[in-house]
Amino acid sequence: AGVGSFVAEGKPQSTLLQIGNIESDIRARGHDYQYELLVAERIAISSDVAVWLDMRTGESVFHSLCLHFEDGTPVQLEDRFVNPRVVPDFLNQDLAAMPPSEYLVRHVPFDQIEHLVDAVLPTAEQAERLVMPTTEPCLLLTRRTWTRTVPVTLVRCLHPASRYRLGSRFRADGNPTAG
């Protein structure tokens, strides 16, 4: 009391019409961005991920897990699987210096994108990484990309719903609009 009025910042919003760059979005708001690579490995693909990537269970797939921060607060846990037949050099990149999404957008052509959004509760491990209670809802953005009908990547981006929102604005002809 007695120190004046304050305007609360709204939750950041990311688009669903394109592959957004979380670092650019955060920096455009004048905020500090940090990124932490937690895992970069080659693993045997599970049956649920194999279905998404049109692969056979047990085939080799690249997996990365990353945490993105805005002003020191975790805002996205990114869990990504990459088809090694399409991106054989994925793990040869310095993924600690350049996030997987940035590398893929710069170096791997894609011609289809699918976005699905679900409301979910985080697992205990996810909640711990995102520094949030397990009872707080999250937005889960699941994205797949293809190049010439071949699946390239499956990524699940988990956002605490209190810190992030997803949305788009577009014209009736389907083109994105500014403003």
CSV table of N, CA, C and O in Angstrom, one decimal, residues 4 8 13 16 24 34 44 48 50 80 99 109 113 121 123 132 143 149 158 161 164 169:
chain,number,residue,atom,x,y,z
A,4,GLY,N,1.9,3.0,-5.1
A,4,GLY,CA,1.4,3.3,-6.5
A,4,GLY,C,0.7,2.1,-7.1
A,4,GLY,O,0.5,1.1,-6.4
A,8,ALA,N,-0.4,-5.9,-13.9
A,8,ALA,CA,0.2,-7.3,-14.0
A,8,ALA,C,0.3,-7.7,-15.5
A,8,ALA,O,-0.5,-7.4,-16.3
A,13,GLN,N,1.8,-15.8,-24.8
A,13,GLN,CA,1.1,-16.6,-25.7
A,13,GLN,C,1.9,-17.1,-26.9
A,13,GLN,O,2.7,-16.3,-27.4
A,16,LEU,N,-0.2,-21.3,-32.7
A,16,LEU,CA,-0.4,-22.7,-33.1
A,16,LEU,C,-0.3,-22.9,-34.6
A,16,LEU,O,-0.5,-24.0,-35.2
A,24,SER,N,12.9,-16.4,-29.1
A,24,SER,CA,12.5,-15.1,-29.7
A,24,SER,C,11.3,-14.5,-29.0
A,24,SER,O,11.3,-13.3,-28.8
A,34,GLN,N,16.7,-18.5,-20.8
A,34,GLN,CA,17.8,-19.4,-20.6
A,34,GLN,C,17.2,-20.8,-21.1
A,34,GLN,O,16.0,-21.0,-21.1
A,44,ALA,N,16.0,-47.0,-27.8
A,44,ALA,CA,15.1,-47.8,-28.5
A,44,ALA,C,13.7,-47.2,-28.3
A,44,ALA,O,13.3,-46.8,-27.2
A,48,ASP,N,4.4,-46.4,-28.0
A,48,ASP,CA,3.6,-45.2,-28.2
A,48,ASP,C,4.2,-44.2,-29.1
A,48,ASP,O,3.6,-43.6,-30.0
A,50,ALA,N,6.6,-44.9,-31.3
A,50,ALA,CA,6.8,-45.6,-32.7
A,50,ALA,C,5.5,-45.3,-33.5
A,50,ALA,O,5.7,-45.0,-34.7
A,80,ARG,N,11.5,-34.4,-26.8
A,80,ARG,CA,11.5,-34.6,-28.3
A,80,ARG,C,12.1,-35.9,-28.7
A,80,ARG,O,13.1,-36.4,-28.1
A,99,PRO,N,19.3,-25.1,-29.0
A,99,PRO,CA,18.2,-26.0,-28.7
A,99,PRO,C,17.9,-26.8,-29.9
A,99,PRO,O,18.0,-26.4,-31.1
A,109,PRO,N,14.3,-29.5,-43.7
A,109,PRO,CA,13.1,-28.9,-44.3
A,109,PRO,C,11.9,-29.8,-43.9
A,109,PRO,O,12.0,-31.0,-43.7
A,113,ILE,N,3.0,-29.8,-40.6
A,113,ILE,CA,3.1,-29.6,-39.1
A,113,ILE,C,1.7,-30.0,-38.6
A,113,ILE,O,0.7,-29.6,-39.1
A,121,LEU,N,-2.3,-32.9,-16.1
A,121,LEU,CA,-1.6,-32.7,-14.9
A,121,LEU,C,-0.2,-33.3,-15.0
A,121,LEU,O,0.0,-34.3,-15.7
A,123,THR,N,3.4,-35.1,-14.2
A,123,THR,CA,3.9,-36.2,-13.4
A,123,THR,C,4.7,-35.5,-12.2
A,123,THR,O,5.1,-34.3,-12.3
A,132,MET,N,6.6,-26.6,-9.8
A,132,MET,CA,5.2,-26.4,-9.7
A,132,MET,C,4.6,-27.5,-8.9
A,132,MET,O,5.2,-28.6,-8.9
A,143,ARG,N,3.5,-31.8,-31.1
A,143,ARG,CA,3.8,-31.4,-32.4
A,143,ARG,C,4.5,-32.5,-33.2
A,143,ARG,O,5.4,-33.1,-32.7
A,149,THR,N,6.3,-36.6,-46.6
A,149,THR,CA,5.4,-37.6,-46.0
A,149,THR,C,6.2,-38.5,-45.0
A,149,THR,O,5.6,-39.4,-44.5
A,158,LEU,N,5.5,-29.2,-22.5
A,158,LEU,CA,4.6,-29.0,-21.4
A,158,LEU,C,4.8,-27.6,-20.8
A,158,LEU,O,5.9,-27.2,-20.5
A,161,ALA,N,0.0,-24.0,-17.0
A,161,ALA,CA,-1.1,-23.2,-17.5
A,161,ALA,C,-1.1,-21.8,-16.9
A,161,ALA,O,-1.6,-20.9,-17.5
A,164,TYR,N,1.6,-19.7,-19.1
A,164,TYR,CA,1.7,-19.8,-20.6
A,164,TYR,C,0.3,-20.0,-21.2
A,164,TYR,O,-0.6,-20.7,-20.6
A,169,ARG,N,-4.4,-16.2,-34.2
A,169,ARG,CA,-5.3,-15.3,-34.9
A,169,ARG,C,-5.0,-15.4,-36.4
A,169,ARG,O,-3.8,-15.3,-36.8
